[in-house]
Amino acid sequence: FYTRTPCDSEGKTQVMYKWIQPKICSEMLDGAVQLPASGEKQTCPPCNPGFFINGTSGCEPCTNGSYSNGTVCAMCPVGTKPLLGFEYRWWNTMPTNMKSSVLHHEFSSSGR
């Protein structure tokens, strides 16, 4: 699998490849798959709709009464208003209004 580093001040991210753990296959055998080289720099994706690049490689929400396609914010035309909500198309880091957790359940065949 691969992950991406947070965007740097130049608007670049690095792709980092890792084996899924526990690793059960050997890459030393003839014809075995090798991980691609990590560290390749790529251009970061734009911000999600309703957000803009804040100049320090992060994204911030547009102010009330404005909208964005992920680049710059613009004021809504007179007589209109933005449709508020979240639409995540991409991210390199977990958005600040989200969290991740792992649930662990053990099951037994004894029925207890």
Tab-separated table of N, CA and C in Angstrom:
chain	number	residue	atom	x	y	z
A	1	PHE	N	0.841	-1.167	0.000
A	1	PHE	CA	0.000	0.000	0.000
A	1	PHE	C	0.886	1.228	0.000
A	2	TYR	N	0.286	2.380	-0.190
A	2	TYR	CA	1.076	3.603	-0.144
A	2	TYR	C	0.357	4.683	0.638
A	3	THR	N	1.150	5.578	1.171
A	3	THR	CA	0.631	6.759	1.852
A	3	THR	C	1.284	7.970	1.204
A	4	ARG	N	0.768	9.125	1.518
A	4	ARG	CA	1.349	10.369	1.023
A	4	ARG	C	1.680	11.249	2.215
A	5	THR	N	2.788	11.951	2.118
A	5	THR	CA	3.168	12.877	3.176
A	5	THR	C	2.313	14.134	3.075
A	6	PRO	N	2.210	14.904	4.169
A	6	PRO	CA	1.508	16.189	4.069
A	6	PRO	C	2.173	17.071	3.013
A	7	CYS	N	1.419	17.955	2.424
A	7	CYS	CA	1.958	18.861	1.412
A	7	CYS	C	2.992	19.786	2.042
A	8	ASP	N	4.082	20.011	1.331
A	8	ASP	CA	5.114	20.913	1.841
A	8	ASP	C	4.853	22.337	1.364
A	9	SER	N	5.758	23.248	1.697
A	9	SER	CA	5.566	24.661	1.356
A	9	SER	C	5.623	24.915	-0.149
A	10	GLU	N	6.119	23.946	-0.915
A	10	GLU	CA	6.160	24.069	-2.380
A	10	GLU	C	4.944	23.415	-3.031
A	11	GLY	N	3.997	22.931	-2.211
A	11	GLY	CA	2.808	22.274	-2.755
A	11	GLY	C	3.082	20.878	-3.280
A	12	LYS	N	4.088	20.195	-2.713
A	12	LYS	CA	4.455	18.843	-3.144
A	12	LYS	C	4.220	17.849	-2.015
A	13	THR	N	3.918	16.623	-2.400
A	13	THR	CA	3.755	15.516	-1.468
A	13	THR	C	4.643	14.373	-1.944
A	14	GLN	N	5.027	13.484	-1.032
A	14	GLN	CA	5.828	12.324	-1.401
A	14	GLN	C	4.992	11.062	-1.241
A	15	VAL	N	5.140	10.156	-2.186
A	15	VAL	CA	4.462	8.864	-2.135
A	15	VAL	C	5.391	7.891	-1.415
A	16	MET	N	4.869	7.236	-0.368
A	16	MET	CA	5.662	6.311	0.433
A	16	MET	C	5.014	4.924	0.366
A	17	TYR	N	5.744	3.935	-0.150
A	17	TYR	CA	5.227	2.571	-0.299
A	17	TYR	C	5.656	1.717	0.889
A	18	LYS	N	4.729	0.865	1.358
A	18	LYS	CA	5.012	-0.011	2.497
A	18	LYS	C	4.316	-1.348	2.264
A	19	TRP	N	4.891	-2.401	2.824
A	19	TRP	CA	4.254	-3.708	2.780
A	19	TRP	C	3.142	-3.758	3.814
A	20	ILE	N	2.066	-4.457	3.501
A	20	ILE	CA	1.018	-4.705	4.486
A	20	ILE	C	1.591	-5.665	5.518
A	21	GLN	N	1.345	-5.406	6.791
A	21	GLN	CA	1.872	-6.224	7.875
A	21	GLN	C	0.792	-7.158	8.411
A	22	PRO	N	1.079	-8.349	8.830
A	22	PRO	CA	2.406	-8.933	8.797
A	22	PRO	C	2.786	-9.337	7.376
A	23	LYS	N	4.019	-9.120	7.049
A	23	LYS	CA	4.516	-9.452	5.715
A	23	LYS	C	4.781	-10.956	5.674
A	24	ILE	N	4.129	-11.655	4.763
A	24	ILE	CA	4.258	-13.114	4.717
A	24	ILE	C	4.939	-13.603	3.440
A	25	CYS	N	5.166	-12.724	2.489
A	25	CYS	CA	5.804	-13.117	1.233
A	25	CYS	C	7.229	-12.575	1.188
A	26	SER	N	8.088	-13.304	0.504
A	26	SER	CA	9.476	-12.874	0.371
A	26	SER	C	9.674	-12.197	-0.972
A	27	GLU	N	10.353	-11.073	-0.949
A	27	GLU	CA	10.672	-10.389	-2.202
A	27	GLU	C	12.030	-10.825	-2.742
A	28	MET	N	12.676	-11.779	-2.065
A	28	MET	CA	14.000	-12.241	-2.473
A	28	MET	C	13.940	-13.336	-3.541
A	29	LEU	N	12.777	-13.912	-3.780
A	29	LEU	CA	12.652	-14.990	-4.752
A	29	LEU	C	12.620	-14.440	-6.169
A	30	ASP	N	13.062	-15.250	-7.123
A	30	ASP	CA	13.023	-14.839	-8.525
A	30	ASP	C	11.589	-14.538	-8.941
A	31	GLY	N	11.377	-13.405	-9.590
A	31	GLY	CA	10.065	-13.022	-10.078
A	31	GLY	C	9.156	-12.406	-9.025
A	32	ALA	N	9.664	-12.248	-7.797
A	32	ALA	CA	8.829	-11.668	-6.738
A	32	ALA	C	8.604	-10.182	-6.995
A	33	VAL	N	7.486	-9.702	-6.537
A	33	VAL	CA	7.145	-8.285	-6.684
A	33	VAL	C	7.991	-7.460	-5.726
A	34	GLN	N	8.518	-6.362	-6.219
A	34	GLN	CA	9.298	-5.431	-5.407
A	34	GLN	C	8.471	-4.177	-5.155
A	35	LEU	N	8.684	-3.567	-4.012
A	35	LEU	CA	8.027	-2.288	-3.757
A	35	LEU	C	8.614	-1.228	-4.677
A	36	PRO	N	7.798	-0.330	-5.194
A	36	PRO	CA	8.349	0.798	-5.951
A	36	PRO	C	9.172	1.681	-5.008
A	37	ALA	N	10.041	2.471	-5.564
A	37	ALA	CA	10.850	3.387	-4.753
A	37	ALA	C	9.949	4.434	-4.105
A	38	SER	N	10.178	4.694	-2.827
A	38	SER	CA	9.427	5.727	-2.112
A	38	SER	C	10.099	7.076	-2.293
A	39	GLY	N	9.357	8.123	-2.024
A	39	GLY	CA	9.935	9.461	-1.999
A	39	GLY	C	9.694	10.305	-3.227
A	40	GLU	N	9.056	9.746	-4.264
A	40	GLU	CA	8.786	10.536	-5.468
A	40	GLU	C	7.890	11.712	-5.103
A	41	LYS	N	8.293	12.911	-5.517
A	41	LYS	CA	7.492	14.100	-5.231
A	41	LYS	C	6.465	14.313	-6.333
A	42	GLN	N	5.243	14.603	-5.900
A	42	GLN	CA	4.150	14.881	-6.823
A	42	GLN	C	3.443	16.143	-6.361
A	43	THR	N	2.766	16.792	-7.297
A	43	THR	CA	1.991	17.976	-6.955
A	43	THR	C	0.812	17.575	-6.079
A	44	CYS	N	0.576	18.325	-5.015
A	44	CYS	CA	-0.558	18.056	-4.130
A	44	CYS	C	-1.865	18.318	-4.863
A	45	PRO	N	-2.904	17.576	-4.514
A	45	PRO	CA	-4.209	17.862	-5.114
A	45	PRO	C	-4.718	19.205	-4.606
A	46	PRO	N	-5.700	19.789	-5.288
A	46	PRO	CA	-6.262	21.046	-4.782
A	46	PRO	C	-7.021	20.777	-3.485
A	47	CYS	N	-7.458	21.829	-2.847
A	47	CYS	CA	-8.299	21.678	-1.656
A	47	CYS	C	-9.657	21.123	-2.075
A	48	ASN	N	-10.385	20.614	-1.121
A	48	ASN	CA	-11.742	20.140	-1.383
A	48	ASN	C	-12.674	21.319	-1.618
A	49	PRO	N	-13.822	21.085	-2.250
A	49	PRO	CA	-14.775	22.177	-2.491
A	49	PRO	C	-15.104	22.911	-1.188
A	50	GLY	N	-15.158	24.233	-1.271
A	50	GLY	CA	-15.456	25.049	-0.098
A	50	GLY	C	-14.238	25.433	0.713
A	51	PHE	N	-13.048	25.003	0.274
A	51	PHE	CA	-11.799	25.304	0.973
A	51	PHE	C	-10.838	25.999	0.018
A	52	PHE	N	-9.821	26.660	0.575
A	52	PHE	CA	-8.794	27.315	-0.230
A	52	PHE	C	-7.427	27.026	0.371
A	53	ILE	N	-6.384	27.128	-0.444
A	53	ILE	CA	-5.014	26.924	0.027
A	53	ILE	C	-4.607	28.159	0.818
A	54	ASN	N	-4.174	27.945	2.063
A	54	ASN	CA	-3.893	29.069	2.947
A	54	ASN	C	-2.484	29.643	2.812
A	55	GLY	N	-1.694	29.164	1.885
A	55	GLY	CA	-0.347	29.691	1.680
A	55	GLY	C	0.721	28.969	2.473
A	56	THR	N	0.340	28.102	3.383
A	56	THR	CA	1.314	27.323	4.144
A	56	THR	C	1.085	25.835	3.925
A	57	SER	N	0.639	25.472	2.760
A	57	SER	CA	0.401	24.099	2.314
A	57	SER	C	-0.812	23.446	2.968
A	58	GLY	N	-1.648	24.224	3.621
A	58	GLY	CA	-2.855	23.676	4.222
A	58	GLY	C	-4.097	24.241	3.565
A	59	CYS	N	-5.233	23.662	3.873
A	59	CYS	CA	-6.517	24.127	3.343
A	59	CYS	C	-7.374	24.639	4.487
A	60	GLU	N	-8.070	25.733	4.236
A	60	GLU	CA	-8.981	26.316	5.218
A	60	GLU	C	-10.323	26.564	4.554
A	61	PRO	N	-11.404	26.542	5.358
A	61	PRO	CA	-12.727	26.777	4.766
A	61	PRO	C	-12.905	28.223	4.325
A	62	CYS	N	-13.691	28.416	3.279
A	62	CYS	CA	-14.043	29.768	2.829
A	62	CYS	C	-14.914	30.434	3.894
A	63	THR	N	-14.916	31.745	3.912
A	63	THR	CA	-15.732	32.481	4.874
A	63	THR	C	-17.204	32.383	4.495
A	64	ASN	N	-18.058	32.723	5.435
A	64	ASN	CA	-19.499	32.685	5.222
A	64	ASN	C	-19.882	33.566	4.031
A	65	GLY	N	-20.725	33.042	3.145
A	65	GLY	CA	-21.171	33.797	1.977
A	65	GLY	C	-20.262	33.670	0.777
A	66	SER	N	-19.277	32.768	0.852
A	66	SER	CA	-18.387	32.557	-0.290
A	66	SER	C	-18.311	31.071	-0.606
A	67	TYR	N	-17.723	30.752	-1.744
A	67	TYR	CA	-17.627	29.367	-2.202
A	67	TYR	C	-16.292	29.174	-2.906
A	68	SER	N	-15.946	27.920	-3.174
A	68	SER	CA	-14.696	27.609	-3.861
A	68	SER	C	-14.786	26.235	-4.491
A	69	ASN	N	-14.105	26.070	-5.614
A	69	ASN	CA	-13.988	24.747	-6.227
A	69	ASN	C	-12.714	24.055	-5.753
A	70	GLY	N	-12.059	24.607	-4.737
A	70	GLY	CA	-10.833	24.036	-4.193
A	70	GLY	C	-9.611	24.882	-4.467
A	71	THR	N	-9.781	26.017	-5.133
A	71	THR	CA	-8.629	26.883	-5.414
A	71	THR	C	-8.730	28.167	-4.598
A	72	VAL	N	-9.475	29.144	-5.072
A	72	VAL	CA	-9.653	30.399	-4.335
A	72	VAL	C	-11.130	30.573	-4.007
A	73	CYS	N	-11.406	31.326	-2.946
A	73	CYS	CA	-12.799	31.594	-2.560
A	73	CYS	C	-13.313	32.807	-3.323
A	74	ALA	N	-14.587	32.785	-3.640
A	74	ALA	CA	-15.245	33.911	-4.314
A	74	ALA	C	-16.565	34.166	-3.606
A	75	MET	N	-16.976	35.411	-3.586
A	75	MET	CA	-18.254	35.753	-2.965
A	75	MET	C	-19.392	35.186	-3.818
A	76	CYS	N	-20.425	34.720	-3.161
A	76	CYS	CA	-21.596	34.210	-3.875
A	76	CYS	C	-22.277	35.363	-4.610
A	77	PRO	N	-22.789	35.121	-5.820
A	77	PRO	CA	-23.512	36.176	-6.538
A	77	PRO	C	-24.703	36.675	-5.712
A	78	VAL	N	-25.070	37.916	-5.924
A	78	VAL	CA	-26.198	38.519	-5.215
A	78	VAL	C	-27.441	37.655	-5.405
A	79	GLY	N	-28.161	37.428	-4.323
A	79	GLY	CA	-29.389	36.637	-4.377
A	79	GLY	C	-29.163	35.139	-4.273
A	80	THR	N	-27.906	34.717	-4.071
A	80	THR	CA	-27.614	33.285	-3.929
A	80	THR	C	-26.891	33.056	-2.615
A	81	LYS	N	-26.788	31.806	-2.237
A	81	LYS	CA	-26.023	31.446	-1.053
A	81	LYS	C	-25.414	30.070	-1.297
A	82	PRO	N	-24.334	29.757	-0.595
A	82	PRO	CA	-23.708	28.452	-0.802
A	82	PRO	C	-24.544	27.337	-0.185
A	83	LEU	N	-24.438	26.160	-0.750
A	83	LEU	CA	-25.060	24.970	-0.181
A	83	LEU	C	-24.046	24.402	0.808
A	84	LEU	N	-24.313	24.559	2.087
A	84	LEU	CA	-23.343	24.164	3.101
A	84	LEU	C	-23.296	22.654	3.261
A	85	GLY	N	-22.115	22.135	3.490
A	85	GLY	CA	-21.907	20.709	3.685
A	85	GLY	C	-20.450	20.376	3.444
A	86	PHE	N	-20.109	19.120	3.532
A	86	PHE	CA	-18.745	18.666	3.284
A	86	PHE	C	-18.747	17.700	2.114
A	87	GLU	N	-17.812	17.878	1.224
A	87	GLU	CA	-17.596	16.952	0.109
A	87	GLU	C	-16.098	16.716	0.028
A	88	TYR	N	-15.666	15.536	0.484
A	88	TYR	CA	-14.244	15.216	0.462
A	88	TYR	C	-13.943	14.416	-0.789
A	89	ARG	N	-13.085	14.943	-1.612
A	89	ARG	CA	-12.664	14.250	-2.835
A	89	ARG	C	-11.276	13.656	-2.659
A	90	TRP	N	-10.453	14.252	-1.822
A	90	TRP	CA	-9.091	13.781	-1.599
A	90	TRP	C	-8.542	14.406	-0.335
A	91	TRP	N	-7.561	13.736	0.242
A	91	TRP	CA	-6.795	14.313	1.342
A	91	TRP	C	-5.522	13.513	1.522
A	92	ASN	N	-4.470	14.194	1.948
A	92	ASN	CA	-3.199	13.553	2.280
A	92	ASN	C	-3.084	13.342	3.776
A	93	THR	N	-3.784	14.153	4.542
A	93	THR	CA	-3.841	14.000	5.987
A	93	THR	C	-5.312	13.982	6.393
A	94	MET	N	-5.581	13.434	7.552
A	94	MET	CA	-6.955	13.354	8.034
A	94	MET	C	-7.509	14.763	8.243
A	95	PRO	N	-8.658	15.077	7.657
A	95	PRO	CA	-9.262	16.397	7.898
A	95	PRO	C	-9.484	16.620	9.396
A	96	THR	N	-9.346	17.860	9.839
A	96	THR	CA	-9.408	18.164	11.270
A	96	THR	C	-10.768	17.866	11.885
A	97	ASN	N	-11.813	17.801	11.083
A	97	ASN	CA	-13.131	17.511	11.646
A	97	ASN	C	-13.479	16.024	11.562
A	98	MET	N	-12.491	15.166	11.310
A	98	MET	CA	-12.701	13.721	11.267
A	98	MET	C	-11.773	13.050	12.258
A	99	LYS	N	-12.142	11.836	12.643
A	99	LYS	CA	-11.239	11.032	13.449
A	99	LYS	C	-11.359	9.584	13.007
A	100	SER	N	-10.358	8.819	13.330
A	100	SER	CA	-10.317	7.416	12.960
A	100	SER	C	-10.153	6.593	14.230
A	101	SER	N	-10.809	5.472	14.297
A	101	SER	CA	-10.645	4.589	15.443
A	101	SER	C	-10.736	3.147	14.958
A	102	VAL	N	-10.214	2.259	15.761
A	102	VAL	CA	-10.231	0.835	15.444
A	102	VAL	C	-11.065	0.136	16.506
A	103	LEU	N	-12.045	-0.603	16.067
A	103	LEU	CA	-12.866	-1.381	16.987
A	103	LEU	C	-12.360	-2.810	16.993
A	104	HIS	N	-12.241	-3.377	18.169
A	104	HIS	CA	-11.744	-4.740	18.292
A	104	HIS	C	-12.773	-5.563	19.053
A	105	HIS	N	-13.253	-6.600	18.442
A	105	HIS	CA	-14.209	-7.500	19.084
A	105	HIS	C	-13.644	-8.909	19.034
A	106	GLU	N	-13.746	-9.605	20.148
A	106	GLU	CA	-13.333	-11.005	20.170
A	106	GLU	C	-14.574	-11.878	20.212
A	107	PHE	N	-14.573	-12.892	19.414
A	107	PHE	CA	-15.685	-13.828	19.367
A	107	PHE	C	-15.186	-15.201	19.788
A	108	SER	N	-16.024	-15.913	20.483
A	108	SER	CA	-15.648	-17.280	20.840
A	108	SER	C	-16.766	-18.226	20.418
A	109	SER	N	-16.420	-19.468	20.225
A	109	SER	CA	-17.414	-20.455	19.814
A	109	SER	C	-18.169	-21.024	21.011
A	110	SER	N	-17.789	-20.630	22.223
A	110	SER	CA	-18.456	-21.173	23.414
A	110	SER	C	-19.797	-20.512	23.671
A	111	GLY	N	-20.094	-19.417	22.995
A	111	GLY	CA	-21.379	-18.758	23.151
A	111	GLY	C	-21.448	-17.838	24.355
A	112	ARG	N	-20.358	-17.602	25.041
A	112	ARG	CA	-20.345	-16.709	26.202
A	112	ARG	C	-20.026	-15.305	25.822
